[in-house]
């Protein structure tokens, strides 16, 4: 009985730890875990002299989906985006749902060209599933060592993509800084 109780307590502890680090709807990391992992990755990239990119992804017209089709349809759309991101990105890239319809990806050990290719692939696959995304990104390092600057650049690029007509990406620091998604 004592052994069974210990095993049950360990299982419950593991469950609580998972809930504390992951978004319950999508299974992706939550904001807190993403920011922790981002700091670790930035430190690692700095030591090794590698580059990474922060991508912020927003589902276009998400409010209309919730209003016209209901919250369940909105939840299903968010789950689809989560599955798309997990299945499309590399295993060592860090993916999270920050809240609402906002997702974040830290693309590690990368180049500007690889980031543009990743963004193009994700946006195109989303369109094939009937989901329009706007994406803003920022490459690091390039004078934006502070995490808040990296977020601000990616956020500004996200809103530039939305103002540009949605269904597109803007990537700060990439030669091809604007990408229009096509299915």
Coordinates of N, CA and C in Angstrom, one line a residue:
X1 N 0.8 -1.2 0.0 CA 0.0 0.0 0.0 C 0.9 1.3 0.0
X2 N 1.9 1.2 0.8 CA 2.8 2.4 0.9 C 3.5 2.7 -0.5
X3 N 3.9 1.6 -1.1 CA 4.6 1.8 -2.4 C 3.6 2.3 -3.5
X4 N 2.4 1.9 -3.4 CA 1.3 2.3 -4.4 C 1.0 3.8 -4.1
X5 N 1.0 4.2 -2.8 CA 0.8 5.6 -2.5 C 1.9 6.5 -3.0
X6 N 3.1 6.0 -2.8 CA 4.3 6.8 -3.3 C 4.2 7.0 -4.8
X7 N 3.9 5.9 -5.5 CA 3.8 5.9 -7.0 C 2.7 6.9 -7.4
X8 N 1.6 6.8 -6.7 CA 0.5 7.7 -7.1 C 0.9 9.2 -6.8
X9 N 1.5 9.5 -5.7 CA 2.0 10.8 -5.4 C 3.0 11.3 -6.5
X10 N 3.9 10.5 -6.9 CA 4.9 10.8 -8.0 C 4.1 11.1 -9.3
X11 N 3.1 10.3 -9.6 CA 2.3 10.6 -10.8 C 1.6 11.9 -10.7
X12 N 1.0 12.2 -9.6 CA 0.3 13.5 -9.4 C 1.3 14.7 -9.4
X13 N 2.5 14.5 -8.9 CA 3.5 15.6 -8.9 C 3.9 15.8 -10.3
X14 N 4.1 14.8 -11.1 CA 4.5 14.9 -12.5 C 3.4 15.6 -13.3
X15 N 2.1 15.3 -13.0 CA 1.0 15.9 -13.6 C 0.9 17.4 -13.3
X16 N 1.1 17.8 -12.1 CA 1.1 19.2 -11.7 C 2.2 20.0 -12.4
X17 N 3.4 19.3 -12.4 CA 4.6 20.0 -13.1 C 4.3 20.2 -14.6
X18 N 3.7 19.3 -15.2 CA 3.3 19.4 -16.6 C 2.3 20.5 -16.8
X19 N 1.3 20.6 -15.9 CA 0.3 21.6 -16.0 C 0.9 23.0 -15.8
X20 N 1.9 23.1 -14.9 CA 2.5 24.4 -14.6 C 3.4 24.9 -15.8
X21 N 3.8 24.0 -16.7 CA 4.7 24.4 -17.8 C 4.0 24.5 -19.2
X22 N 2.8 23.9 -19.3 CA 2.2 23.7 -20.6 C 0.8 24.4 -20.6
X23 N 0.5 24.8 -21.8 CA -0.9 25.4 -22.1 C -1.8 24.2 -22.1
X24 N -2.9 24.2 -21.4 CA -3.8 23.1 -21.3 C -4.6 22.8 -22.6
X25 N -4.8 23.8 -23.4 CA -5.6 23.6 -24.6 C -4.7 23.0 -25.8
X26 N -3.5 23.5 -25.9 CA -2.7 23.1 -27.1 C -1.6 22.1 -26.7
X27 N -1.3 22.0 -25.5 CA -0.2 21.2 -25.1 C 1.2 21.8 -25.3
X28 N 1.2 23.0 -25.8 CA 2.5 23.7 -26.0 C 3.0 24.3 -24.7
X29 N 4.2 24.8 -24.7 CA 4.7 25.5 -23.5 C 3.8 26.7 -23.3
X30 N 3.7 27.1 -22.0 CA 3.0 28.4 -21.7 C 4.1 29.5 -21.7
X31 N 3.6 30.7 -21.4 CA 4.5 31.9 -21.5 C 5.7 31.8 -20.5
X32 N 5.4 31.4 -19.3 CA 6.4 31.3 -18.3 C 7.6 30.3 -18.7
X33 N 7.2 29.2 -19.1 CA 8.2 28.2 -19.6 C 8.9 28.7 -20.8
X34 N 8.2 29.3 -21.7 CA 8.8 29.8 -22.9 C 9.9 30.8 -22.6
X35 N 9.6 31.8 -21.7 CA 10.5 32.8 -21.3 C 11.7 32.2 -20.6
X36 N 11.5 31.2 -19.8 CA 12.7 30.5 -19.2 C 13.6 29.9 -20.2
X37 N 12.9 29.1 -21.1 CA 13.7 28.4 -22.2 C 14.4 29.4 -23.1
X38 N 13.7 30.6 -23.4 CA 14.3 31.6 -24.2 C 15.6 32.2 -23.6
X39 N 15.5 32.4 -22.3 CA 16.7 32.9 -21.6 C 17.9 31.9 -21.7
X40 N 17.6 30.7 -21.5 CA 18.6 29.6 -21.6 C 19.2 29.5 -23.0
X41 N 18.3 29.6 -24.0 CA 18.8 29.5 -25.4 C 19.6 30.7 -25.8
X42 N 19.2 31.9 -25.3 CA 20.0 33.1 -25.7 C 21.3 33.0 -25.0
X43 N 21.4 32.5 -23.8 CA 22.7 32.3 -23.2 C 23.6 31.3 -23.9
X44 N 23.0 30.2 -24.3 CA 23.7 29.2 -25.1 C 24.2 29.7 -26.4
X45 N 23.3 30.5 -27.1 CA 23.6 31.0 -28.4 C 24.8 32.0 -28.3
X46 N 24.7 32.8 -27.2 CA 25.8 33.8 -27.0 C 27.1 33.1 -26.8
X47 N 27.1 32.0 -26.0 CA 28.4 31.3 -25.7 C 28.9 30.7 -27.0
X48 N 28.0 30.1 -27.9 CA 28.5 29.4 -29.0 C 28.6 30.3 -30.3
X49 N 28.1 31.5 -30.2 CA 28.1 32.4 -31.3 C 27.1 32.1 -32.4
X50 N 26.0 31.5 -32.0 CA 25.0 31.1 -33.0 C 23.9 32.1 -33.0
X51 N 23.0 32.0 -34.0 CA 21.9 32.9 -34.1 C 20.5 32.2 -33.8
X52 N 19.6 33.0 -33.4 CA 18.2 32.5 -33.2 C 17.3 33.6 -33.7
X53 N 16.0 33.2 -33.7 CA 15.0 34.2 -34.1 C 13.7 34.0 -33.2
X54 N 13.1 35.1 -32.9 CA 11.9 35.0 -32.2 C 10.8 35.3 -33.2
X55 N 9.8 34.4 -33.2 CA 8.6 34.6 -34.1 C 7.4 34.7 -33.2
X56 N 6.5 35.7 -33.5 CA 5.2 35.8 -32.9 C 4.2 35.6 -34.0
X57 N 3.3 34.7 -33.7 CA 2.3 34.3 -34.7 C 0.9 34.6 -34.1
X58 N 0.1 35.2 -34.9 CA -1.3 35.6 -34.5 C -2.3 35.1 -35.5
X59 N -3.4 34.5 -35.1 CA -4.4 34.0 -36.0 C -5.2 35.1 -36.4
X60 N -5.3 35.4 -37.7 CA -6.0 36.5 -38.3 C -7.5 36.2 -38.1
X61 N -8.2 37.3 -37.7 CA -9.7 37.3 -37.6 C -10.2 36.2 -36.6
X62 N -9.4 36.0 -35.6 CA -9.8 34.9 -34.6 C -11.1 35.3 -33.9
X63 N -11.3 36.5 -33.6 CA -12.5 37.0 -32.8 C -13.7 36.7 -33.6
X64 N -13.6 36.8 -35.0 CA -14.8 36.5 -35.8 C -15.1 35.1 -35.8
X65 N -14.1 34.2 -35.7 CA -14.4 32.8 -35.6 C -15.1 32.5 -34.4
X66 N -14.7 33.0 -33.2 CA -15.4 32.8 -32.0 C -16.8 33.3 -32.0
X67 N -17.0 34.5 -32.6 CA -18.3 35.1 -32.6 C -19.3 34.4 -33.5
X68 N -18.8 34.0 -34.7 CA -19.7 33.4 -35.7 C -19.9 31.9 -35.6
X69 N -18.8 31.2 -35.1 CA -18.9 29.8 -35.0 C -18.9 29.2 -33.6
X70 N -18.6 30.1 -32.6 CA -18.6 29.6 -31.2 C -17.2 29.4 -30.7
X71 N -17.1 29.3 -29.4 CA -15.8 29.2 -28.7 C -15.2 27.8 -29.0
X72 N -16.0 26.8 -29.2 CA -15.5 25.5 -29.5 C -14.7 25.5 -30.8
X73 N -15.2 26.2 -31.8 CA -14.6 26.3 -33.1 C -13.2 27.0 -33.0
X74 N -13.3 28.1 -32.1 CA -12.0 28.8 -31.8 C -11.0 27.9 -31.2
X75 N -11.4 27.2 -30.2 CA -10.5 26.2 -29.5 C -9.9 25.2 -30.5
X76 N -10.8 24.7 -31.4 CA -10.3 23.7 -32.3 C -9.2 24.3 -33.3
X77 N -9.5 25.6 -33.6 CA -8.5 26.3 -34.5 C -7.2 26.5 -33.8
X78 N -7.2 26.8 -32.5 CA -6.0 27.0 -31.8 C -5.3 25.7 -31.6
X79 N -6.0 24.6 -31.4 CA -5.4 23.3 -31.3 C -4.7 22.9 -32.7
X80 N -5.4 23.2 -33.8 CA -4.8 23.0 -35.1 C -3.5 23.7 -35.3
X81 N -3.5 25.0 -34.9 CA -2.2 25.7 -35.0 C -1.2 25.1 -34.1
X82 N -1.5 24.7 -32.9 CA -0.5 24.0 -32.1 C 0.1 22.7 -32.7
X83 N -0.8 21.9 -33.3 CA -0.4 20.7 -34.0 C 0.5 21.1 -35.2
X84 N 0.1 22.1 -36.0 CA 0.8 22.5 -37.1 C 2.2 22.9 -36.7
X85 N 2.3 23.7 -35.7 CA 3.7 24.2 -35.3 C 4.5 23.1 -34.8
X86 N 4.0 22.2 -34.0 CA 4.8 21.1 -33.4 C 5.2 20.2 -34.6
X87 N 4.4 19.9 -35.6 CA 4.7 19.0 -36.6 C 5.6 19.6 -37.7
X88 N 5.7 20.9 -37.8 CA 6.4 21.6 -38.9 C 7.8 22.0 -38.4
X89 N 7.9 22.4 -37.2 CA 9.2 23.0 -36.7 C 10.1 21.8 -36.2
X90 N 11.4 22.2 -36.1 CA 12.4 21.2 -35.6 C 12.2 20.9 -34.1
X91 N 12.6 19.7 -33.7 CA 12.4 19.3 -32.3 C 13.0 20.2 -31.3
X92 N 14.1 20.9 -31.7 CA 14.8 21.7 -30.7 C 14.3 23.2 -30.7
X93 N 13.4 23.5 -31.7 CA 12.8 24.9 -31.6 C 11.8 24.9 -30.5
X94 N 11.6 26.0 -29.9 CA 10.8 26.2 -28.7 C 9.5 26.8 -29.1
X95 N 8.4 26.2 -28.8 CA 7.1 26.6 -29.3 C 6.2 26.8 -28.1
X96 N 5.4 27.9 -28.1 CA 4.5 28.2 -27.0 C 3.3 28.9 -27.4
X97 N 2.2 28.8 -26.6 CA 1.1 29.6 -26.8 C 1.2 30.7 -25.6
X98 N 1.3 31.9 -26.0 CA 1.5 33.0 -25.0 C 0.2 33.4 -24.4
X99 N -0.9 33.2 -25.1 CA -2.3 33.5 -24.6 C -3.2 33.9 -25.7
X100 N -4.5 33.7 -25.6 CA -5.4 34.0 -26.6 C -5.0 33.3 -27.9
X101 N -4.9 34.0 -29.0 CA -4.5 33.5 -30.3 C -3.1 33.8 -30.7
X102 N -2.3 34.1 -29.7 CA -0.9 34.5 -29.9 C 0.1 33.4 -29.5
X103 N 0.9 33.0 -30.5 CA 1.9 31.9 -30.3 C 3.3 32.5 -30.5
X104 N 4.3 31.8 -29.9 CA 5.6 32.2 -30.0 C 6.5 31.0 -30.4
X105 N 7.5 31.3 -31.2 CA 8.5 30.3 -31.6 C 9.9 30.9 -31.4
X106 N 10.8 30.2 -30.8 CA 12.2 30.5 -30.8 C 12.9 29.5 -31.7
X107 N 13.3 30.0 -32.8 CA 14.0 29.2 -33.8 C 15.5 29.2 -33.4
X108 N 16.1 28.1 -33.1 CA 17.4 28.1 -32.6 C 18.4 27.7 -33.7
X109 N 19.7 28.0 -33.5 CA 20.7 27.6 -34.4 C 20.3 27.8 -35.9
X110 N 20.1 29.0 -36.3 CA 19.5 29.3 -37.6 C 20.2 30.4 -38.3
X111 N 19.7 30.6 -39.6 CA 20.2 31.7 -40.4 C 18.9 32.5 -40.8
X112 N 19.1 33.7 -41.3 CA 18.0 34.5 -41.8 C 17.2 33.8 -42.9
X113 N 17.9 33.1 -43.8 CA 17.3 32.4 -44.9 C 16.5 31.2 -44.4
X114 N 17.0 30.5 -43.4 CA 16.2 29.4 -42.8 C 14.9 29.9 -42.1
X115 N 15.0 31.0 -41.4 CA 13.9 31.6 -40.7 C 12.8 31.9 -41.8
X116 N 13.2 32.6 -42.8 CA 12.2 32.9 -43.9 C 11.6 31.7 -44.5
X117 N 12.4 30.6 -44.7 CA 11.8 29.4 -45.2 C 10.9 28.7 -44.2
X118 N 11.2 28.8 -43.0 CA 10.3 28.2 -41.9 C 9.0 29.0 -41.9
X119 N 9.1 30.3 -41.9 CA 7.9 31.1 -41.8 C 7.0 30.9 -43.1
X120 N 7.6 30.8 -44.2 CA 6.9 30.6 -45.5 C 6.2 29.2 -45.4
X121 N 6.9 28.2 -44.9 CA 6.3 26.8 -44.8 C 5.1 26.8 -43.8
X122 N 5.3 27.4 -42.7 CA 4.2 27.4 -41.7 C 3.0 28.2 -42.2
X123 N 3.2 29.4 -42.7 CA 2.1 30.2 -43.2 C 1.4 29.5 -44.4
X124 N 2.1 28.8 -45.3 CA 1.5 28.1 -46.4 C 0.7 26.9 -45.9
X125 N 1.2 26.2 -45.0 CA 0.5 25.0 -44.5 C -0.7 25.4 -43.7
X126 N -0.7 26.5 -43.0 CA -1.8 27.1 -42.3 C -2.9 27.4 -43.3
X127 N -2.5 28.1 -44.3 CA -3.5 28.5 -45.4 C -4.2 27.2 -45.9
X128 N -3.4 26.2 -46.2 CA -4.0 24.9 -46.7 C -5.1 24.4 -45.7
X129 N -5.0 24.7 -44.4 CA -6.0 24.2 -43.5 C -7.0 25.3 -43.2
X130 N -7.0 26.4 -44.0 CA -8.0 27.4 -43.9 C -7.8 28.4 -42.7
X131 N -6.5 28.5 -42.3 CA -6.1 29.4 -41.2 C -5.2 30.4 -41.8
X132 N -5.5 31.7 -41.6 CA -4.6 32.8 -42.0 C -3.8 33.2 -40.7
X133 N -2.5 33.3 -40.9 CA -1.7 33.8 -39.8 C -0.9 35.1 -40.2
X134 N -0.7 35.9 -39.2 CA 0.2 37.0 -39.4 C 1.4 36.7 -38.5
X135 N 2.6 37.0 -39.0 CA 3.8 36.6 -38.2 C 4.8 37.8 -38.2
X136 N 5.3 38.0 -37.0 CA 6.4 39.0 -36.9 C 7.6 38.3 -36.3
X137 N 8.7 38.7 -36.7 CA 9.9 38.1 -36.2 C 11.1 39.0 -36.1
X138 N 12.1 38.6 -35.3 CA 13.3 39.3 -35.2 C 14.4 38.3 -35.0
X139 N 15.5 38.6 -35.7 CA 16.7 37.8 -35.6 C 17.6 38.3 -34.5
X140 N 18.3 37.4 -33.9 CA 19.2 37.7 -32.8 C 20.5 37.0 -32.9
X141 N 21.6 37.5 -32.6 CA 21.9 38.9 -32.2 C 22.1 39.9 -33.3
X142 N 21.8 41.1 -33.1 CA 22.1 42.2 -34.1 C 21.8 43.5 -33.4
X143 N 22.4 43.7 -32.2 CA 22.2 44.9 -31.4 C 20.9 44.8 -30.6
X144 N 20.3 43.7 -30.5 CA 19.0 43.5 -29.8 C 19.2 42.4 -28.7
X145 N 20.3 42.5 -27.9 CA 20.6 41.4 -27.0 C 19.6 41.3 -25.9
X146 N 19.0 42.4 -25.4 CA 18.0 42.3 -24.4 C 16.7 41.7 -24.8
X147 N 16.2 40.8 -24.0 CA 14.9 40.1 -24.4 C 13.8 41.0 -24.7
X148 N 13.7 42.1 -23.9 CA 12.5 43.0 -24.2 C 12.7 43.7 -25.5
X149 N 13.9 43.9 -26.0 CA 14.1 44.5 -27.3 C 13.7 43.5 -28.4
X150 N 14.1 42.3 -28.2 CA 13.8 41.2 -29.1 C 12.2 41.1 -29.3
X151 N 11.5 41.1 -28.1 CA 10.1 41.0 -28.1 C 9.5 42.2 -28.8
X152 N 10.0 43.4 -28.5 CA 9.5 44.6 -29.1 C 9.6 44.6 -30.6
X153 N 10.8 44.2 -31.1 CA 11.0 44.1 -32.5 C 10.0 43.1 -33.2
X154 N 9.9 41.9 -32.6 CA 9.0 40.9 -33.2 C 7.6 41.4 -33.1
X155 N 7.2 42.0 -32.0 CA 5.8 42.6 -31.9 C 5.5 43.7 -32.9
X156 N 6.5 44.6 -33.1 CA 6.3 45.6 -34.1 C 6.2 45.0 -35.5
X157 N 7.0 44.0 -35.8 CA 7.0 43.3 -37.1 C 5.6 42.6 -37.3
X158 N 5.1 42.0 -36.2 CA 3.8 41.4 -36.3 C 2.7 42.4 -36.6
X159 N 2.7 43.5 -36.0 CA 1.7 44.5 -36.3 C 1.9 45.2 -37.7
X160 N 3.1 45.2 -38.2 CA 3.4 45.7 -39.5 C 2.8 44.7 -40.5
X161 N 2.9 43.4 -40.2 CA 2.3 42.3 -41.1 C 0.8 42.5 -41.1
X162 N 0.2 42.7 -40.0 CA -1.2 42.9 -39.9 C -1.7 44.1 -40.7
X163 N -1.0 45.2 -40.5 CA -1.3 46.4 -41.3 C -1.1 46.2 -42.8
X164 N -0.2 45.4 -43.2 CA 0.1 45.1 -44.6 C -0.9 44.2 -45.2
X165 N -1.9 43.7 -44.5 CA -2.9 43.0 -45.1 C -3.2 41.6 -44.6
X166 N -2.4 41.2 -43.5 CA -2.6 39.9 -42.9 C -2.2 38.8 -43.9
X167 N -2.1 37.6 -43.3 CA -1.7 36.4 -44.2 C -0.2 36.6 -44.7
X168 N 0.6 37.2 -43.8 CA 2.0 37.5 -44.2 C 2.9 37.6 -43.0
X169 N 4.1 37.8 -43.3 CA 5.1 37.9 -42.2 C 6.1 39.0 -42.5
X170 N 6.6 39.6 -41.4 CA 7.7 40.6 -41.5 C 8.7 40.1 -40.5
X171 N 10.0 40.1 -41.0 CA 11.1 39.6 -40.2 C 12.1 40.6 -40.1
X172 N 12.3 41.2 -38.9 CA 13.4 42.2 -38.7 C 14.8 41.5 -38.8
X173 N 15.6 42.1 -39.6 CA 17.0 41.6 -39.7 C 17.2 40.6 -40.8
X174 N 16.2 40.3 -41.6 CA 16.3 39.3 -42.7 C 16.3 40.2 -44.0
X175 N 17.1 39.7 -45.0 CA 17.2 40.4 -46.3 C 15.8 40.4 -46.9
X176 N 15.1 39.3 -46.9 CA 13.7 39.2 -47.4 C 12.8 39.4 -46.2
X177 N 12.6 40.6 -45.8 CA 11.9 40.9 -44.6 C 10.4 40.8 -44.6
X178 N 9.8 40.7 -45.8 CA 8.4 40.6 -46.0 C 8.0 39.3 -46.8
X179 N 7.1 38.5 -46.3 CA 6.7 37.2 -46.9 C 5.2 37.2 -47.0
X180 N 4.6 37.0 -48.2 CA 3.2 36.8 -48.3 C 3.0 35.3 -48.4
X181 N 2.0 34.8 -47.6 CA 1.8 33.3 -47.6 C 0.9 32.9 -48.8
X182 N 1.2 31.8 -49.3 CA 0.4 31.2 -50.4 C 0.3 29.7 -50.1
X183 N -0.9 29.2 -50.3 CA -1.1 27.8 -50.1 C -0.5 26.9 -51.2

